[in-house]
Amino acid sequence: MSTYHFIGIGGAGMSGIARIMLSRGYTVTGSDAKESSVVEALRAHGAHVFIGHDGSHVEGADTVVVSSAIRHTNPEIVRAEELGIPVIHRSDALATLMEGKRTIAIAGTHGKTTTTSMTTVALQAAGKDPSFAIGGQLSKTGTNAHAGSGDVFIAEADESDGSFLKYRPEVGVITNAEADHLDHYGSWERVREAFVEFGSHVGNMGGTLIVCADDKGAASIGREAREQGTNVILYGESDIADARVNASTHGQGVSVSIAFEGQEYAFDIALPGTYNALNATAAFLSARAVGGDPQGIIQGLESFTGTRRRFELRGIEKGVRVYDDYAHHPTEVTALLTAAKKVVDPSNKVHVIFQPHLFTRTKNFYREFARALSLADDVIVLDVFPAREDPIPGVTGELIAREVTSDVTYVPAFSDAVPTVVERVKPGDIVLTVGAGDVTILGPELLGALAQ
């Protein structure tokens, strides 16, 4: 068996692929910037993981795997090229693992992780043992990947760098499609072209493309794919949907009814928001398309407890509920806060600690972020989490904060966020830590501060 070395092995996407390779008998090494529970779990499965990056780490590897977040100047990439070791993108490694499987690839600007997770749990409950690779961890099991014994492989298909176009799925899902990742694409038109090409791959495989009819961008792509001869199922509350959805909120969950092909399927999910009802519908249709028993699928969806960092309840202290969410696009923030307003008593407040992710995204969408955040009662905006980018002059969290119309405070010092919130909350309020960066660590810190 070959030896694969993963640079940044602790990342959500990379760790899942590494885990499956370990299960299939490959030798896996890797490096990451810091220790983490993910790194420890990979070691427990047999991976040799270095902390820090050094060219010597790749020596002995047959293939080096990288993500788009790894810069070409990384010493391990430099050394691999000197040694003539092939360097491949993680999507190429994932595509290799999909070979010989009936693949479900779930794409979309938002909702991919939750929908992929729901589909996985649904098929497991239907008696299948699918392989899966998710860009987040299932709340119940804490895992993001598995090498199953069944013939189905479920994958979250990341559009951010165009790598989802390397997959050839039997079932493809587009939860929505709108402008994002403009640092890669440059324009909405190019984003749309990529999703159209994704749909064509499904059509070329003689597969089924499942598309949200309620999203303007996705619906137009679905209609175009249908005109080109692809088998398309449109789902949603829209009149044009083939699978018509009716969703009603109850407490912190949603009742879902799907009318499709002369049958009606009804179930409850334990997650708030109409957007999660749509995600559950996409999961239902995907699982059904590969032969899952509808009743088993429904049992799985009703048992689904969520994905970490997706409206995840981190704890309750002094009557204050603290949630964490990965939302990092204005549409995601809007959906999140709309759902949050429905699970809090009208006499209480929704507080948000928001950390913008990427300088380019902040520059492109700061007004839209401000409009979305204004749905909350009290907003704290942190500075930008840079991820893979260099700073852009004048682009900070303050750019967003200046446009927010509800109570807002720009807090450039990360350590000041929790003390600021503690002074403002009261029993019955909810607090959300929101963003794709390290804002997630503030949830436990806030709970600790409230307990004092």
XYZ file of C-alpha atoms in Angstrom:
452
model
C 0.000 0.000 0.000
C 1.140 3.566 -0.746
C 2.101 6.155 1.835
C 0.148 9.417 1.749
C 1.351 12.531 3.572
C -1.271 15.192 4.366
C -0.168 18.795 4.917
C -2.702 20.326 7.308
C -4.072 16.910 8.254
C -6.166 18.327 11.101
C -8.474 20.245 8.769
C -12.094 19.172 8.411
C -11.788 17.914 4.844
C -8.263 16.555 5.061
C -8.788 14.590 8.271
C -11.808 12.779 6.839
C -9.928 11.591 3.761
C -6.987 10.531 5.932
C -9.315 8.557 8.197
C -10.801 6.608 5.265
C -7.345 5.893 3.842
C -6.243 4.516 7.192
C -9.313 2.277 7.269
C -8.470 0.987 3.794
C -4.951 0.038 4.817
C -2.869 2.917 3.467
C 0.029 4.297 5.465
C -0.779 7.874 6.452
C 1.492 10.594 7.772
C 0.750 14.264 8.145
C 1.544 17.595 9.666
C -0.505 20.315 11.297
C 0.133 23.661 12.930
C -1.055 22.542 16.361
C -2.301 19.671 18.465
C -6.048 19.036 18.439
C -8.590 16.370 19.251
C -8.748 15.582 15.527
C -4.998 15.025 15.395
C -5.153 12.786 18.450
C -7.972 10.752 16.904
C -5.963 10.242 13.701
C -2.975 9.067 15.720
C -5.238 6.599 17.501
C -6.198 5.219 14.082
C -2.553 4.768 13.103
C -1.466 8.021 11.494
C 1.933 9.521 12.265
C 1.350 13.246 12.688
C 4.005 15.933 13.093
C 3.287 19.299 14.697
C 4.775 22.089 12.646
C 5.909 22.023 9.033
C 9.326 20.819 7.912
C 10.556 19.501 4.606
C 11.844 16.318 6.196
C 8.289 15.251 7.042
C 7.530 14.254 3.437
C 10.542 12.005 3.019
C 9.349 8.460 2.449
C 5.919 9.482 1.183
C 4.658 8.289 -2.197
C 2.104 11.101 -2.525
C 1.608 14.432 -0.761
C -1.953 15.706 -0.298
C -2.742 19.405 0.097
C -5.792 21.655 0.301
C -6.235 25.071 -1.281
C -5.382 26.631 2.086
C -1.761 25.409 1.850
C 0.553 27.880 0.177
C 3.064 26.754 -2.436
C 5.858 28.124 -0.280
C 5.146 25.576 2.462
C 8.492 23.823 3.133
C 6.903 20.398 2.781
C 5.600 21.208 -0.709
C 8.973 22.645 -1.653
C 10.758 19.502 -0.455
C 8.262 17.179 -2.150
C 8.865 18.922 -5.457
C 12.627 18.640 -4.958
C 12.241 14.895 -4.394
C 9.827 14.449 -7.281
C 6.990 13.298 -5.009
C 3.582 13.921 -6.615
C 1.587 16.675 -4.867
C -2.166 16.313 -5.323
C -5.190 18.274 -4.154
C -7.391 16.660 -1.504
C -10.238 16.462 -4.024
C -8.102 14.150 -6.185
C -7.538 11.900 -3.176
C -11.257 11.913 -2.417
C -12.139 11.140 -6.029
C -9.837 8.114 -5.837
C -11.672 6.852 -2.765
C -15.013 7.207 -4.572
C -14.012 4.890 -7.400
C -16.238 1.829 -7.638
C -18.888 3.354 -5.354
C -22.329 4.806 -6.057
C -21.513 8.386 -5.162
C -23.826 11.040 -3.761
C -22.102 14.438 -4.044
C -23.762 17.275 -2.161
C -22.936 20.769 -3.382
C -24.252 24.259 -2.739
C -23.134 27.614 -1.449
C -24.767 26.846 1.913
C -26.078 23.787 3.718
C -23.649 21.201 2.319
C -22.374 19.917 5.648
C -25.793 19.562 7.271
C -27.326 17.945 4.185
C -24.415 15.521 3.798
C -24.698 14.630 7.479
C -28.458 14.119 7.255
C -28.071 11.896 4.195
C -25.465 9.805 5.990
C -27.588 9.260 9.092
C -30.662 8.587 6.972
C -28.968 5.838 4.955
C -27.464 4.316 8.074
C -30.929 4.118 9.614
C -32.210 2.567 6.376
C -29.841 -0.362 6.905
C -27.015 0.781 4.631
C -23.399 1.226 5.701
C -22.259 4.073 3.437
C -18.791 5.507 3.273
C -18.866 9.236 3.896
C -16.658 12.306 4.017
C -18.179 15.386 5.637
C -16.696 18.843 6.200
C -17.888 18.786 9.811
C -18.427 16.377 12.665
C -21.677 14.564 13.401
C -22.866 15.695 16.832
C -23.846 12.206 17.988
C -20.676 10.334 16.988
C -18.100 13.109 16.686
C -16.825 11.673 13.408
C -16.551 13.245 9.958
C -15.695 10.208 7.834
C -16.084 6.461 7.626
C -15.094 3.666 5.262
C -18.366 1.756 5.006
C -18.998 -1.780 3.811
C -21.826 -0.683 1.512
C -21.690 0.412 -2.124
C -22.614 4.065 -1.487
C -20.184 6.928 -0.894
C -21.606 10.236 0.378
C -19.369 13.273 -0.061
C -19.614 16.954 0.682
C -18.649 18.570 -2.620
C -16.784 21.816 -1.999
C -17.256 24.464 -4.660
C -14.954 27.045 -3.053
C -11.978 26.267 -5.298
C -13.759 24.460 -8.130
C -12.517 21.080 -6.944
C -16.038 19.600 -6.859
C -15.836 19.372 -10.634
C -13.480 16.395 -10.278
C -16.303 14.145 -9.055
C -18.585 11.997 -11.212
C -21.564 11.309 -8.952
C -24.591 9.138 -9.593
C -26.615 11.547 -7.454
C -25.794 15.237 -7.256
C -27.393 17.830 -4.995
C -27.377 21.620 -5.327
C -28.833 23.145 -2.173
C -28.399 26.703 -3.473
C -26.092 28.723 -5.683
C -25.093 32.351 -5.273
C -22.061 34.600 -5.352
C -19.310 33.504 -2.968
C -15.615 32.612 -3.130
C -15.091 35.490 -5.526
C -11.386 35.389 -4.691
C -11.364 32.195 -6.792
C -14.154 32.769 -9.318
C -14.126 36.529 -9.788
C -17.831 36.821 -10.600
C -21.236 35.240 -10.034
C -21.327 34.204 -13.677
C -18.283 31.980 -13.196
C -19.730 30.539 -9.992
C -22.877 29.639 -11.907
C -20.867 28.093 -14.746
C -19.149 25.813 -12.245
C -22.464 24.579 -10.834
C -23.795 24.040 -14.366
C -20.730 21.913 -15.130
C -21.253 19.972 -11.888
C -24.791 19.215 -13.022
C -23.558 18.105 -16.441
C -21.252 15.552 -14.812
C -24.299 14.028 -13.094
C -26.138 13.975 -16.405
C -23.204 12.347 -18.197
C -23.284 9.560 -15.586
C -26.996 9.003 -16.284
C -27.660 10.090 -12.722
C -30.126 12.265 -10.848
C -29.616 15.929 -10.014
C -31.567 17.103 -6.952
C -31.956 20.889 -6.859
C -33.638 23.378 -4.522
C -36.450 25.120 -6.388
C -36.716 27.847 -3.727
C -33.274 29.227 -4.528
C -33.229 31.371 -7.658
C -29.687 30.499 -8.693
C -30.048 26.778 -8.087
C -33.454 26.577 -9.760
C -32.134 28.149 -12.956
C -29.270 25.649 -13.021
C -31.701 22.781 -12.473
C -33.947 23.899 -15.310
C -30.935 24.220 -17.624
C -29.753 20.725 -16.695
C -33.219 19.336 -17.399
C -33.238 20.972 -20.825
C -29.929 19.232 -21.523
C -31.489 15.855 -20.751
C -30.426 15.304 -17.126
C -32.918 13.678 -14.765
C -33.676 16.561 -12.374
C -35.782 16.634 -9.213
C -36.663 20.127 -8.022
C -37.635 20.334 -4.346
C -38.977 23.082 -2.114
C -42.033 25.123 -1.246
C -42.085 26.677 -4.717
C -44.885 25.901 -7.177
C -42.293 24.633 -9.670
C -41.047 21.926 -7.281
C -41.464 18.249 -8.171
C -41.140 17.383 -4.486
C -43.349 19.927 -2.707
C -42.344 20.784 0.842
C -44.505 22.116 3.645
C -42.640 23.137 6.785
C -43.929 24.452 10.096
C -41.846 25.453 13.102
C -42.539 23.989 16.545
C -40.298 24.972 19.434
C -36.723 24.283 18.360
C -37.698 21.893 15.558
C -39.623 21.727 12.301
C -42.420 19.493 11.008
C -41.782 18.529 7.389
C -44.179 17.161 4.796
C -42.992 16.141 1.317
C -45.424 15.423 -1.516
C -43.590 13.497 -4.239
C -44.700 11.110 -6.989
C -48.163 10.666 -5.544
C -46.954 9.925 -2.026
C -46.733 12.086 1.087
C -43.918 11.676 3.585
C -44.169 13.433 6.956
C -41.627 13.670 9.763
C -40.190 16.005 12.389
C -36.598 17.167 12.663
C -34.953 18.477 15.816
C -33.321 21.476 14.133
C -34.842 24.953 13.728
C -35.382 26.850 10.509
C -37.090 26.296 7.173
C -33.647 25.959 5.620
C -33.123 22.782 7.649
C -36.455 21.435 6.413
C -35.137 21.940 2.877
C -31.835 20.277 3.793
C -33.765 17.309 5.194
C -35.779 17.087 1.979
C -32.619 16.989 -0.123
C -31.272 14.258 2.158
C -34.512 12.272 1.880
C -34.494 12.442 -1.910
C -30.786 11.584 -2.157
C -31.050 8.583 0.126
C -34.152 7.405 -1.727
C -32.376 7.756 -5.094
C -29.801 5.102 -4.130
C -32.399 2.651 -2.872
C -32.899 3.648 0.734
C -36.180 2.544 2.294
C -38.337 5.670 2.857
C -39.417 4.700 6.368
C -35.867 3.928 7.407
C -34.730 7.233 5.925
C -37.406 9.085 7.891
C -36.361 7.359 11.105
C -32.807 8.536 10.488
C -33.858 12.116 9.828
C -36.003 12.189 12.957
C -33.069 10.909 15.022
C -30.603 13.410 13.561
C -29.129 15.576 16.318
C -27.150 17.944 14.141
C -23.613 18.673 13.074
C -21.083 20.430 15.194
C -20.902 24.166 14.588
C -24.356 24.232 12.937
C -26.723 25.891 15.441
C -24.943 23.769 18.024
C -26.014 24.302 21.628
C -22.780 24.640 23.594
C -24.473 24.971 26.971
C -26.818 26.873 29.266
C -25.632 28.986 32.192
C -27.669 31.336 34.403
C -30.590 30.867 32.010
C -28.538 32.000 28.987
C -28.306 29.588 26.042
C -25.063 29.721 24.068
C -24.994 28.412 20.484
C -22.210 28.123 17.943
C -22.560 28.279 14.164
C -20.212 28.169 11.182
C -22.213 30.727 9.138
C -19.783 32.854 7.146
C -21.882 34.205 4.256
C -24.672 36.818 4.534
C -27.355 34.372 3.413
C -26.259 31.873 6.063
C -26.249 34.549 8.762
C -29.737 35.674 7.710
C -31.107 32.122 7.882
C -29.417 31.505 11.231
C -30.730 34.653 12.899
C -34.212 34.189 11.438
C -34.292 30.748 13.069
C -32.804 32.095 16.309
C -35.531 34.717 16.639
C -38.094 31.905 16.552
C -36.562 29.978 19.462
C -36.243 32.904 21.878
C -39.071 34.446 23.858
C -40.119 37.856 22.434
C -39.206 39.495 25.747
C -35.610 38.284 25.461
C -32.737 39.155 23.156
C -30.580 37.461 20.554
C -26.912 38.415 20.972
C -24.345 37.668 18.269
C -20.563 37.581 18.384
C -19.617 37.629 14.697
C -16.160 37.050 13.273
C -15.850 37.849 9.547
C -13.984 35.187 7.546
C -11.560 36.257 4.813
C -10.676 39.803 3.833
C -11.993 39.383 0.283
C -15.378 38.122 1.477
C -15.638 40.981 3.969
C -14.770 43.529 1.289
C -17.279 42.073 -1.183
C -20.185 41.579 1.215
C -19.798 43.919 4.192
C -23.134 45.657 3.541
C -24.934 42.334 3.158
C -23.342 41.060 6.384
C -24.499 44.189 8.201
C -28.035 43.781 6.910
C -28.109 40.156 8.074
C -26.606 40.910 11.500
C -29.152 43.671 12.047
C -31.723 40.916 12.617
C -30.114 40.348 16.026
C -30.845 42.580 19.006
C -27.228 43.034 20.024
C -24.188 42.553 17.782
C -20.480 42.341 18.514
C -18.250 42.335 15.450
C -14.700 41.031 15.791
C -11.850 41.557 13.392
C -11.425 39.450 10.265
C -10.167 35.878 10.529
C -7.621 35.836 7.686
C -7.416 32.076 7.012
C -5.301 31.814 3.856
C -5.315 35.517 2.932
C -3.096 38.523 3.483
C -4.724 41.681 4.906
C -6.389 44.216 2.620
C -5.872 47.830 3.766
C -9.028 49.295 5.278
C -10.862 45.957 5.475
C -11.644 45.163 9.113
C -14.644 44.151 11.153
C -15.399 47.830 11.620
C -16.401 47.993 7.960
C -19.359 45.753 8.806
C -20.111 47.257 12.220
C -20.572 50.752 10.762
C -23.465 49.482 8.632
C -25.352 47.455 11.275
C -28.640 49.121 12.286
C -29.283 47.314 15.596
C -27.167 47.748 18.737
C -23.618 47.055 17.622
C -20.100 47.204 19.028
C -16.885 46.716 17.103
C -14.488 44.794 19.357
C -11.078 44.508 17.683
C -9.509 42.762 20.694
C -10.629 39.113 20.672
C -10.218 38.834 24.449
C -12.698 41.664 25.064
C -15.640 39.920 23.420
C -16.734 37.702 26.315
C -16.563 40.392 29.037
C -18.595 42.691 26.779
C -21.354 40.103 26.304
C -21.443 39.084 29.970
C -22.364 42.652 30.904
C -25.348 42.639 28.540
C -27.095 39.269 28.758
C -29.926 38.302 31.064
C -31.736 34.990 31.756
C -33.733 33.851 28.743
C -31.425 35.491 26.199
C -29.446 33.503 23.666
C -25.914 34.167 22.448
C -24.514 32.922 19.151
C -20.820 32.733 18.293
C -20.804 32.923 14.505
C -18.137 32.522 11.839
C -15.792 30.050 10.164
C -12.737 31.029 12.203
C -11.688 30.604 15.819
C -14.718 32.456 17.227
C -15.951 28.986 18.199
C -13.625 28.945 21.222
C -15.554 31.829 22.786
C -18.631 29.690 23.532
C -17.057 27.643 26.351
C -15.258 30.754 27.570
C -18.560 32.635 27.765
C -20.243 29.786 29.662
C -17.376 29.770 32.126
C -17.612 33.524 32.637
C -21.392 33.341 33.191
C -20.899 30.627 35.806
C -18.691 32.814 37.978
